[in-house]
Amino acid sequence: MHPMKLIRNFCVIAHIDHGKSTLSDRLLETTKTISAREMKNQALDSMDLERERGITIKSHAIQMYHDYKDGKKYTFNLIDTPGHVDFSYEVSRSIAACEGALLLVDASQGIQAQTISNLYLAIEHDLEIIPILNKVDMESAMVEEVTDQVVDLIGCAPEDVILASGKTGIGVDQILDAIVERIPAPKGDPNAPFQGLIFDSVFNSFRGAIAYMRIMNGSVKKGDMVRFMNTGMEYEANEIGILQLNQIEKKELSAGNVGYMITGIKESKEIKVGDTITTVENPCTEAIQGFEDVKPMVFAGIFPVDNDDFEDLRDSLEKLQLNDASLTFEPESSAALGFGFRCGFLGMLHLEIIQERLSREFDQEVITTVPNVSYKAFTRKGEMLTINTPSDLPDPTLMDYVEEPYIDAQIITKPDYIGGIMSLCLDKRGILKKQIYLTPERVELSFDLPLAEIVFDFYDRLKSISRGYASFDYAPIGYRRSDLVKMDILLNGDMVDALSALVHKTKAEALGRKICKKLKELLPRQQFVIAIQASIGAKIIARETISAMRKDVTAKCYGGDITRKRKLLEKQKKGKKRMRQVGNIDVPQRAFLDVLKLD
């Protein structure tokens, strides 16, 4: 029997917290891929951070073997995918490397928005889907209701749904058999020219960047010269092999299999997820469809708390970039914060994770400026400028109009919370597209929303309005024209560049007032009056005043004529006036951090 018929490649699709990593642990244990000694919870999540927060950030791949009833040994390649919306491109590449998917739904929670969007990706790639209800051992499990939801969603028969529990191991054997029976063997021609899809890369400080690939056609041997089609780079395959908990070296890998390749590339930027890899001697004619460069969606400035740490911060960011190629950064300087970097992230979760990793892995304490998205500005001359920082915005007299990125947001929730969610989205300048009842207990809302509005606190507010019962997923849908203005904050007439923000005209005034109020609480009082103003161009839209601390100069006068007191007060007034002209205001670091946590 041909070895390709004994291979099954599959991924697991699930919402955050539906038990994907726990179930993967059980599969690894049952197939004896991991000895009891090496077993730990969430075996595939390698970062401490992933373990703590219970989310998968990087996708992983691992090979298992299953002895099926027919006496043959099958090879399973499990390609683990991140479940969070920020990493949806990685998910799409992992799905493209598979023939089947385990759809994992938590029996106590039902189907969530992200599960649906990843499921659509899987259906687009024609994957065979095996529905699994997880956590059926819990008291709150609603097995029949959730089974009906799954049947409605993918149109399978109720008896196709496997009941399982990652914790107790119920149903794991059934799942392993179903993978053999239902998922098709890989298609591909072992004799065609070599063609592989890179679905992930990891960085190892000794070996350089390591590409994880799924071989679509042909085969590759150790020592072959290979070419990456989208970057055009050529390298020698120093080592190839399969992935178990450790890498196991092989002489040759052929069509249908999943493995790794080490070529001694020093920068992970050169290995792009989604790229096609082929041999130089006998190249394949076309690249695998669906490759795109990962584009950052959210930008923020990252500055060291102490300016002497600038070089260390650069080192740390470079090391992080080796591990996470979707992080981009360039140097930037700010009058208020000194030297730092303008970084691009896939989304807010990505930003949080990078900040967290900077402080954990590199002991870098940093200040992050207001996150903003990337806009397009069109000048009167018809030029298009990409705007990543508020200071890039051209002078209003030269500018024709600005476009901002929009997203299509899907929110799935219980009917009780529709009112609150509607008003939240409309408050964020959203447009309701459609509202569908999936079941009497679950409703799906679709909105067009400006990306800039969800960058801040949208997710937290959505969760609190719906008491955690709303799930949210989004996809970018392009740019639309918008009325944006640049708002500056002035202290005694001097602009504080780190607090500038691009805001929608309708919201500028309220935001300006908020920031001024907040700064009034945060800034220490001086010997002179401080005027805090928010302005759009030359127009002041909000003002707060911090009055001066005064010494009581008239204390030594008692009784007597008022003119004597007045003389002393006038003298003090002159001094204060002179002080205000030379006095400059230091904004403490804490104040920046607190102003940014406005909402």
Coordinates of C-alpha atoms in Angstrom, one line a residue:
M1 CA 0.0 0.0 0.0
H2 CA 1.4 3.4 -0.9
P3 CA 2.7 5.3 2.1
M4 CA 0.7 8.4 1.1
K5 CA -2.6 6.6 1.8
L6 CA -1.5 6.2 5.4
I7 CA -1.1 9.9 6.1
R8 CA -3.7 12.2 7.6
N9 CA -3.2 15.9 7.9
F10 CA -5.6 17.9 10.1
C11 CA -6.0 21.0 12.2
V12 CA -8.2 21.8 15.1
I13 CA -10.6 24.8 14.9
A14 CA -11.9 26.1 18.1
H15 CA -12.7 29.4 20.0
I16 CA -10.4 30.6 22.7
D17 CA -10.9 28.5 25.8
H18 CA -12.9 25.6 24.2
G19 CA -10.3 23.1 25.3
K20 CA -8.2 22.8 22.1
S21 CA -4.8 22.5 23.9
T22 CA -6.2 20.0 26.4
L23 CA -7.7 17.8 23.7
S24 CA -4.4 17.9 21.8
D25 CA -2.6 16.8 25.0
R26 CA -5.0 13.7 25.2
L27 CA -4.4 12.8 21.5
L28 CA -0.6 13.0 22.1
E29 CA -0.9 10.8 25.2
T30 CA -3.2 8.2 23.6
T31 CA -1.0 7.8 20.6
K32 CA 2.0 7.6 22.9
T33 CA 3.8 10.4 21.1
I34 CA 4.8 11.8 24.5
S35 CA 5.9 9.6 27.3
A36 CA 4.2 10.0 30.6
R37 CA 7.5 11.6 31.9
E38 CA 7.4 14.4 29.4
M39 CA 3.7 15.1 29.7
K40 CA 2.6 18.4 31.0
N41 CA -0.6 20.4 30.4
Q42 CA -0.8 22.4 27.1
A43 CA 2.2 20.4 25.8
L44 CA 2.2 22.3 22.5
D45 CA 2.2 25.8 23.9
S46 CA 5.9 26.6 24.3
M47 CA 5.8 30.1 25.7
D48 CA 5.0 30.7 29.4
L49 CA 2.7 33.5 28.3
E50 CA 0.6 31.1 26.2
R51 CA 0.3 28.8 29.2
E52 CA -0.7 31.5 31.6
R53 CA -3.3 33.2 29.5
G54 CA -4.5 29.9 28.0
I55 CA -4.2 31.1 24.4
T56 CA -2.2 29.8 21.5
I57 CA -0.1 32.5 19.9
K58 CA 2.2 30.6 17.5
S59 CA 0.9 27.6 15.5
H60 CA 2.6 24.3 16.2
A61 CA 2.8 21.1 14.3
I62 CA 3.3 17.6 15.7
Q63 CA 3.3 14.1 14.2
M64 CA 1.6 11.1 15.8
Y65 CA 1.1 7.4 14.9
H66 CA -2.2 5.5 15.4
D67 CA -2.6 1.7 15.1
Y68 CA -6.0 1.4 13.4
K69 CA -8.4 -1.6 13.4
D70 CA -7.1 -2.8 10.0
G71 CA -3.7 -3.5 11.5
K72 CA -1.9 -0.7 9.7
K73 CA -0.1 2.2 11.3
Y74 CA -1.3 5.6 10.3
T75 CA 0.7 8.8 10.5
F76 CA -1.2 11.9 11.8
N77 CA 0.1 15.4 11.4
L78 CA -1.7 17.7 13.7
I79 CA -1.2 21.4 12.8
D80 CA -2.3 23.5 15.7
T81 CA -3.7 26.9 14.9
P82 CA -4.1 30.1 17.0
G83 CA -7.7 30.9 17.8
H84 CA -7.5 34.6 18.2
V85 CA -8.7 37.0 15.6
D86 CA -5.4 38.9 15.3
F87 CA -3.7 35.9 13.9
S88 CA -6.2 34.9 11.2
Y89 CA -3.7 34.9 8.4
E90 CA -1.6 32.3 10.1
V91 CA -4.8 30.3 10.6
S92 CA -5.6 30.4 6.9
R93 CA -2.1 29.1 6.0
S94 CA -2.3 26.3 8.5
I95 CA -5.7 25.3 7.1
A96 CA -4.3 25.3 3.6
A97 CA -1.8 22.7 4.7
C98 CA -4.5 20.2 5.8
E99 CA -7.2 17.9 4.3
G100 CA -9.4 17.8 7.4
A101 CA -10.3 19.8 10.5
L102 CA -11.6 18.8 13.9
L103 CA -14.3 21.4 14.8
L104 CA -14.2 21.6 18.5
V105 CA -17.2 23.2 20.3
D106 CA -17.5 23.6 24.0
A107 CA -20.7 21.8 25.1
S108 CA -21.4 24.3 27.8
Q109 CA -20.9 27.4 25.7
G110 CA -22.0 26.7 22.1
I111 CA -20.7 28.1 18.9
Q112 CA -18.7 31.4 19.0
A113 CA -18.0 34.0 16.3
Q114 CA -14.4 33.2 15.8
T115 CA -15.1 29.5 15.4
I116 CA -17.5 30.3 12.6
S117 CA -15.1 32.5 10.7
N118 CA -12.3 29.9 10.9
L119 CA -14.8 27.2 9.9
Y120 CA -15.7 29.2 6.8
L121 CA -12.0 29.3 6.0
A122 CA -11.8 25.5 6.3
I123 CA -14.9 25.0 4.1
E124 CA -13.4 27.3 1.4
H125 CA -10.3 25.1 1.4
D126 CA -12.6 22.0 1.0
L127 CA -11.6 20.4 4.2
E128 CA -13.5 17.4 5.6
I129 CA -14.9 18.5 9.0
I130 CA -15.3 16.3 12.0
P131 CA -17.5 17.9 14.6
I132 CA -16.6 17.3 18.2
L133 CA -18.4 18.4 21.4
N134 CA -15.9 18.9 24.1
K135 CA -16.4 19.1 27.9
V136 CA -19.4 16.8 27.9
D137 CA -18.5 15.7 31.4
M138 CA -19.3 19.1 32.8
E139 CA -22.6 19.6 34.7
S140 CA -23.4 22.7 32.6
A141 CA -23.0 20.8 29.3
M142 CA -26.0 21.2 26.9
V143 CA -25.3 18.3 24.7
E144 CA -28.5 18.2 22.7
E145 CA -28.9 21.9 22.1
V146 CA -25.3 22.4 21.0
T147 CA -25.4 19.3 18.8
D148 CA -28.4 20.9 17.0
Q149 CA -26.4 24.1 16.6
V150 CA -23.5 22.1 15.0
V151 CA -25.9 20.2 12.7
D152 CA -27.5 23.5 11.6
L153 CA -24.1 25.0 10.9
I154 CA -22.4 22.4 8.9
G155 CA -25.3 20.2 7.8
C156 CA -24.0 16.9 9.1
A157 CA -26.1 14.1 10.7
P158 CA -26.5 14.2 14.5
E159 CA -24.8 10.9 14.8
D160 CA -21.6 12.3 13.1
V161 CA -21.0 14.5 16.1
I162 CA -18.5 12.9 18.5
L163 CA -18.9 13.5 22.2
A164 CA -15.6 13.9 24.0
S165 CA -13.9 15.4 27.0
G166 CA -10.3 16.4 26.9
K167 CA -10.1 16.3 30.6
T168 CA -11.3 12.7 31.3
G169 CA -10.4 11.3 27.9
I170 CA -13.9 10.3 26.8
G171 CA -14.3 9.9 23.1
V172 CA -10.6 10.2 22.2
D173 CA -10.4 6.8 20.6
Q174 CA -13.4 7.6 18.6
I175 CA -11.8 10.8 17.3
L176 CA -8.6 8.9 16.3
D177 CA -10.7 6.4 14.3
A178 CA -12.8 9.1 12.7
I179 CA -9.6 10.8 11.5
V180 CA -8.6 7.7 9.7
E181 CA -12.1 7.0 8.3
R182 CA -13.4 10.4 7.4
I183 CA -10.4 12.6 6.5
P184 CA -9.1 11.9 2.9
A185 CA -5.5 10.9 2.4
P186 CA -3.4 13.8 0.9
K187 CA -3.6 14.2 -2.9
G188 CA -0.3 14.9 -4.7
D189 CA 2.1 13.4 -7.1
P190 CA 5.3 12.0 -5.5
N191 CA 7.0 12.1 -8.9
A192 CA 6.2 15.7 -9.8
P193 CA 8.7 18.5 -9.1
F194 CA 9.0 19.4 -5.4
Q195 CA 6.4 21.9 -4.2
G196 CA 6.0 22.8 -0.5
L197 CA 3.8 25.3 1.4
I198 CA 5.4 27.1 4.4
F199 CA 2.8 27.4 7.1
D200 CA 5.0 28.6 9.9
S201 CA 8.5 29.5 10.9
V202 CA 10.3 29.4 14.2
F203 CA 13.6 30.9 15.2
N204 CA 16.3 28.9 17.0
S205 CA 19.3 30.9 18.2
F206 CA 21.7 28.2 17.1
R207 CA 20.3 27.0 13.8
G208 CA 18.7 30.2 12.5
A209 CA 15.2 30.3 11.1
I210 CA 13.4 27.0 10.7
A211 CA 10.6 26.6 8.1
Y212 CA 7.6 24.3 8.8
M213 CA 6.2 23.0 5.5
R214 CA 3.6 20.8 4.1
I215 CA 4.8 19.0 1.0
M216 CA 2.2 19.2 -1.8
N217 CA 4.0 17.4 -4.6
G218 CA 7.3 15.7 -5.2
S219 CA 10.0 15.1 -2.6
V220 CA 13.0 16.8 -1.1
K221 CA 16.3 15.3 0.0
K222 CA 18.8 16.6 2.5
G223 CA 21.4 18.7 0.7
D224 CA 19.1 19.8 -2.2
M225 CA 19.3 23.4 -3.3
V226 CA 15.9 25.0 -2.7
R227 CA 14.2 28.2 -3.8
F228 CA 11.6 30.3 -2.0
M229 CA 9.3 31.5 -4.8
N230 CA 8.0 34.8 -3.4
T231 CA 11.3 36.1 -2.1
G232 CA 13.4 34.5 -4.9
M233 CA 16.1 33.4 -2.3
E234 CA 18.0 30.2 -2.8
Y235 CA 19.5 28.0 -0.1
E236 CA 20.8 24.5 0.6
A237 CA 18.5 22.3 2.7
N238 CA 21.0 21.5 5.5
E239 CA 18.6 19.4 7.4
I240 CA 15.0 18.1 6.9
G241 CA 12.9 16.0 9.1
I242 CA 9.6 15.5 10.9
L243 CA 8.2 17.2 14.0
Q244 CA 7.5 15.4 17.2
L245 CA 8.2 17.1 20.5
N246 CA 11.7 17.3 19.2
Q247 CA 12.8 17.5 15.6
I248 CA 13.6 14.1 14.1
E249 CA 16.0 14.2 11.2
K250 CA 15.2 12.3 7.9
K251 CA 17.0 11.8 4.7
E252 CA 14.0 12.5 2.5
L253 CA 10.4 13.7 2.8
S254 CA 7.8 13.1 0.1
A255 CA 4.4 14.4 -1.0
G256 CA 1.7 14.5 1.7
N257 CA 4.0 14.8 4.6
V258 CA 4.6 17.7 7.0
G259 CA 8.0 18.5 8.3
Y260 CA 10.7 21.1 8.8
M261 CA 13.6 22.4 6.9
I262 CA 16.7 24.2 8.2
T263 CA 18.6 26.3 5.7
G264 CA 20.8 28.4 7.9
I265 CA 18.7 31.6 7.2
K266 CA 19.6 34.1 9.9
E267 CA 16.5 36.3 9.6
S268 CA 13.0 35.1 10.0
K269 CA 11.9 37.9 7.7
E270 CA 13.2 35.9 4.8
I271 CA 10.9 33.0 5.5
K272 CA 7.4 34.2 4.8
V273 CA 4.4 32.3 6.0
G274 CA 2.4 31.2 2.9
D275 CA 5.5 31.1 0.6
T276 CA 6.0 28.2 -1.8
I277 CA 9.3 26.3 -1.7
T278 CA 10.7 24.3 -4.6
T279 CA 14.0 22.8 -5.8
V280 CA 16.4 24.8 -8.0
E281 CA 17.2 21.9 -10.4
N282 CA 13.7 20.9 -11.1
P283 CA 11.4 23.7 -10.1
C284 CA 7.6 23.5 -10.0
T285 CA 5.8 25.9 -12.5
E286 CA 3.5 27.7 -10.2
A287 CA 3.3 28.9 -6.6
I288 CA 0.5 27.8 -4.2
Q289 CA -2.3 30.3 -4.1
G290 CA -3.2 32.6 -1.2
F291 CA 0.1 34.1 -0.3
E292 CA 0.0 37.7 1.1
D293 CA 2.4 39.8 3.1
V294 CA 1.2 40.2 6.7
K295 CA 0.1 43.8 7.1
P296 CA 0.2 45.4 10.5
M297 CA -3.2 47.0 11.4
V298 CA -2.4 48.9 14.6
F299 CA 0.5 51.3 15.2
A300 CA 1.9 52.6 18.5
G301 CA 5.1 54.3 19.7
I302 CA 7.2 52.3 22.1
F303 CA 9.6 54.4 24.2
P304 CA 12.1 53.3 26.9
V305 CA 11.2 54.8 30.3
D306 CA 14.9 55.9 30.6
N307 CA 16.4 57.3 27.5
D308 CA 19.8 55.5 28.1
D309 CA 18.0 52.2 27.4
F310 CA 17.3 53.1 23.8
E311 CA 20.0 50.7 22.3
D312 CA 18.9 47.9 24.6
L313 CA 15.3 48.3 23.4
R314 CA 16.4 48.1 19.8
D315 CA 18.2 44.9 20.6
S316 CA 15.2 43.4 22.3
L317 CA 12.8 44.4 19.5
E318 CA 15.2 42.8 16.9
K319 CA 15.3 39.6 18.9
L320 CA 11.5 39.5 19.2
Q321 CA 11.2 40.1 15.5
L322 CA 13.2 37.0 14.8
N323 CA 10.6 35.0 16.6
D324 CA 7.6 37.0 15.4
A325 CA 8.0 38.2 11.8
S326 CA 4.7 40.1 11.9
L327 CA 6.1 42.8 14.2
T328 CA 7.5 45.8 12.3
F329 CA 9.3 48.8 13.8
E330 CA 11.2 51.9 12.8
P331 CA 13.0 54.6 14.9
E332 CA 10.9 57.6 15.9
S333 CA 11.6 60.6 18.2
S334 CA 9.3 62.6 20.3
A335 CA 9.9 65.9 22.1
A336 CA 8.1 64.6 25.2
L337 CA 9.4 61.1 25.3
G338 CA 12.8 61.2 23.6
F339 CA 13.9 58.4 21.3
G340 CA 11.9 55.3 20.7
F341 CA 10.3 53.1 18.0
R342 CA 7.1 53.3 16.0
C343 CA 5.9 49.7 15.9
G344 CA 3.2 47.9 13.8
F345 CA 1.1 45.1 15.3
L346 CA -1.6 42.8 13.9
G347 CA -4.1 43.9 16.6
M348 CA -4.5 44.9 20.2
L349 CA -3.9 41.4 21.6
H350 CA -0.6 41.3 19.6
L351 CA 0.4 44.7 21.1
E352 CA -0.3 43.5 24.6
I353 CA 1.7 40.3 24.0
I354 CA 4.7 42.1 22.7
Q355 CA 4.7 44.5 25.6
E356 CA 4.4 41.6 28.0
R357 CA 7.2 39.7 26.3
L358 CA 9.5 42.8 26.4
S359 CA 9.1 43.1 30.1
R360 CA 9.4 39.4 30.8
E361 CA 12.0 38.1 28.4
F362 CA 14.2 41.3 28.2
D363 CA 13.3 43.3 31.4
Q364 CA 12.4 46.3 29.3
E365 CA 9.9 48.6 30.9
V366 CA 8.4 50.7 28.1
I367 CA 5.9 53.5 27.6
T368 CA 3.4 52.9 24.8
T369 CA 1.7 55.9 23.1
V370 CA -1.9 56.0 22.0
P371 CA -2.4 53.1 19.5
N372 CA -3.7 54.3 16.2
V373 CA -4.4 52.7 12.8
S374 CA -3.0 53.5 9.4
Y375 CA -4.9 56.1 7.4
K376 CA -4.6 57.3 3.8
A377 CA -4.5 61.1 3.2
F378 CA -5.1 62.6 -0.3
T379 CA -3.6 66.0 -1.0
R380 CA -5.1 68.7 -3.3
K381 CA -2.4 67.7 -5.9
G382 CA -3.9 64.2 -5.9
E383 CA -1.0 62.5 -4.1
M384 CA -1.8 59.7 -1.6
L385 CA 0.1 59.6 1.7
T386 CA 0.0 56.7 4.2
I387 CA -0.4 58.1 7.7
N388 CA 0.9 56.0 10.6
T389 CA 1.4 58.7 13.2
P390 CA -0.7 61.8 13.9
S391 CA 2.3 64.0 13.0
D392 CA 2.4 62.6 9.4
L393 CA -0.9 64.3 8.6
P394 CA -0.3 67.1 6.1
D395 CA -1.4 70.7 6.8
P396 CA -5.2 71.1 6.5
T397 CA -4.7 73.7 3.8
L398 CA -3.0 71.2 1.5
M399 CA -5.2 68.3 2.3
D400 CA -8.2 67.2 0.2
Y401 CA -9.7 64.3 2.3
V402 CA -8.7 61.3 4.5
E403 CA -9.8 57.7 4.3
E404 CA -9.8 55.3 7.2
P405 CA -9.9 51.5 7.3
Y406 CA -13.2 49.8 8.0
I407 CA -13.9 46.3 9.2
D408 CA -16.9 43.9 8.9
A409 CA -17.6 42.9 12.5
Q410 CA -19.6 39.8 13.5
I411 CA -21.0 39.6 17.0
I412 CA -22.8 36.5 18.3
T413 CA -24.7 37.0 21.5
K414 CA -27.9 36.2 23.5
P415 CA -31.0 38.3 22.6
D416 CA -31.0 39.9 26.0
Y417 CA -27.9 42.0 25.3
I418 CA -28.8 43.2 21.8
G419 CA -29.8 46.7 23.0
G420 CA -26.6 47.4 24.8
I421 CA -24.4 46.0 22.0
M422 CA -26.3 48.0 19.4
S423 CA -25.8 51.3 21.3
L424 CA -22.1 50.5 21.8
C425 CA -21.6 49.9 18.1
L426 CA -23.6 52.9 17.0
D427 CA -21.7 55.0 19.5
K428 CA -18.5 53.8 17.8
R429 CA -19.9 55.1 14.4
G430 CA -21.0 51.6 13.3
I431 CA -23.5 50.8 10.7
L432 CA -25.8 47.8 11.3
K433 CA -25.8 45.5 8.3
K434 CA -27.8 42.5 9.3
Q435 CA -29.3 40.7 12.3
I436 CA -29.9 36.9 12.1
Y437 CA -31.3 34.6 14.7
L438 CA -29.2 31.5 14.6
T439 CA -31.4 29.8 17.2
P440 CA -34.0 31.5 19.5
E441 CA -31.2 31.9 22.0
R442 CA -28.4 33.2 19.8
V443 CA -28.4 36.1 17.5
E444 CA -25.7 37.2 15.0
L445 CA -25.2 40.9 14.4
S446 CA -23.1 42.3 11.5
F447 CA -21.7 45.8 11.6
D448 CA -19.4 48.0 9.4
L449 CA -17.2 49.7 11.9
P450 CA -14.1 52.0 11.6
L451 CA -11.1 50.0 12.8
A452 CA -9.9 53.0 14.8
E453 CA -12.9 52.8 17.0
I454 CA -12.3 49.2 18.1
V455 CA -8.6 49.7 18.8
F456 CA -9.2 51.2 22.2
D457 CA -11.6 49.6 24.6
F458 CA -14.2 48.0 22.4
Y459 CA -13.5 44.4 23.3
D460 CA -13.6 45.1 27.0
R461 CA -16.8 47.0 26.8
L462 CA -18.4 44.4 24.6
K463 CA -17.6 41.7 27.2
S464 CA -18.9 43.8 30.1
I465 CA -22.2 44.7 28.4
S466 CA -22.8 41.1 27.5
R467 CA -21.5 39.7 30.8
G468 CA -19.0 37.7 28.6
Y469 CA -21.7 36.2 26.4
A470 CA -20.7 38.0 23.2
S471 CA -18.1 36.7 20.8
F472 CA -16.5 39.0 18.3
D473 CA -14.7 38.5 15.0
Y474 CA -13.7 40.9 12.3
A475 CA -12.3 41.1 8.8
P476 CA -11.0 44.2 7.0
I477 CA -13.1 45.5 4.2
G478 CA -11.0 48.4 2.8
Y479 CA -10.9 52.2 3.2
R480 CA -13.7 54.7 3.3
R481 CA -13.7 58.5 3.3
S482 CA -13.9 60.0 6.7
D483 CA -14.0 63.4 8.6
L484 CA -10.8 63.2 10.6
V485 CA -9.0 66.0 12.4
K486 CA -5.7 66.1 14.3
M487 CA -6.1 67.1 17.9
D488 CA -3.2 68.5 19.8
I489 CA -2.7 69.1 23.5
L490 CA -0.9 72.3 24.5
L491 CA 0.6 73.1 27.9
N492 CA 1.1 76.9 28.2
G493 CA 1.0 77.1 24.4
D494 CA 3.6 74.3 23.9
M495 CA 2.5 71.2 22.0
V496 CA 3.0 67.8 23.7
D497 CA 3.5 65.6 20.6
A498 CA 3.1 62.3 22.4
L499 CA -0.5 63.2 23.2
S500 CA -1.6 64.2 19.7
A501 CA -4.3 62.0 18.2
L502 CA -6.3 61.6 15.0
V503 CA -10.0 61.7 15.9
H504 CA -13.3 61.9 14.2
K505 CA -14.7 65.5 14.1
T506 CA -17.8 64.5 16.1
K507 CA -15.7 63.1 18.9
A508 CA -12.9 65.6 19.1
E509 CA -14.5 67.9 21.6
A510 CA -15.6 65.3 24.1
L511 CA -12.2 63.6 23.9
G512 CA -10.3 67.0 24.3
R513 CA -12.3 67.8 27.4
K514 CA -11.6 64.4 28.9
I515 CA -7.9 64.6 28.3
C516 CA -7.6 68.1 29.7
K517 CA -9.6 67.1 32.8
K518 CA -7.4 64.1 33.3
L519 CA -4.2 66.1 32.9
K520 CA -5.4 68.6 35.4
E521 CA -5.6 65.8 38.0
L522 CA -2.3 64.3 37.0
L523 CA 0.1 67.2 36.6
P524 CA 1.9 68.5 39.7
R525 CA 1.2 72.1 40.6
Q526 CA 3.9 74.6 39.9
Q527 CA 4.7 78.1 41.2
F528 CA 3.0 79.5 38.1
V529 CA -0.4 79.0 36.3
I530 CA -0.5 76.1 33.8
A531 CA -3.0 76.3 31.0
I532 CA -3.9 72.9 29.5
Q533 CA -5.6 73.2 26.1
A534 CA -6.9 70.9 23.4
S535 CA -6.8 72.4 19.9
I536 CA -7.7 71.5 16.4
G537 CA -5.4 73.5 14.2
A538 CA -5.7 77.0 15.6
K539 CA -9.1 76.5 17.3
I540 CA -9.0 75.7 21.0
I541 CA -11.8 73.3 21.9
A542 CA -11.2 72.7 25.6
R543 CA -9.2 74.2 28.4
E544 CA -8.4 73.5 32.0
T545 CA -6.2 75.7 34.3
I546 CA -4.0 74.6 37.1
S547 CA -3.6 77.5 39.5
A548 CA -0.3 78.5 40.9
M549 CA 0.9 77.6 44.4
R550 CA 1.3 80.9 46.2
K551 CA 3.2 82.0 49.3
D552 CA 1.3 84.3 51.5
V553 CA 3.4 87.4 51.1
T554 CA 1.0 89.6 53.2
A555 CA 1.4 87.5 56.3
K556 CA 3.8 89.9 57.9
C557 CA 1.4 92.9 57.4
Y558 CA -1.2 93.2 60.2
G559 CA -3.6 96.1 60.3
G560 CA -2.5 99.2 58.5
D561 CA -3.3 100.5 55.1
I562 CA -4.5 98.2 52.2
T563 CA -2.0 99.9 49.9
R564 CA 0.9 98.3 51.7
K565 CA -0.6 94.8 51.1
R566 CA -1.3 95.7 47.5
K567 CA 2.3 96.7 46.9
L568 CA 3.6 93.3 48.1
L569 CA 0.9 91.4 46.0
E570 CA 1.9 93.5 42.9
K571 CA 5.5 92.6 43.4
Q572 CA 4.6 88.9 43.7
K573 CA 2.5 89.1 40.6
K574 CA 5.4 90.5 38.5
G575 CA 7.7 87.7 39.7
K576 CA 5.1 85.1 38.8
K577 CA 4.7 86.6 35.4
R578 CA 8.4 86.5 34.7
M579 CA 8.4 82.9 36.0
R580 CA 5.7 81.8 33.6
Q581 CA 7.8 83.0 30.7
V582 CA 10.8 81.0 31.6
G583 CA 9.1 78.1 33.5
N584 CA 8.8 74.9 31.5
I585 CA 6.6 72.0 32.5
D586 CA 7.9 68.5 32.9
V587 CA 5.2 65.9 32.3
P588 CA 5.9 62.9 34.6
Q589 CA 6.0 59.5 32.9
R590 CA 3.1 58.3 35.0
A591 CA 0.9 61.0 33.5
F592 CA 1.4 59.7 30.0
L593 CA 0.4 56.2 31.0
D594 CA -2.7 57.3 32.8
V595 CA -3.9 59.7 30.1
L596 CA -3.7 56.8 27.6
K597 CA -5.9 54.7 29.8
L598 CA -8.6 57.3 29.4
D599 CA -11.7 55.4 28.8

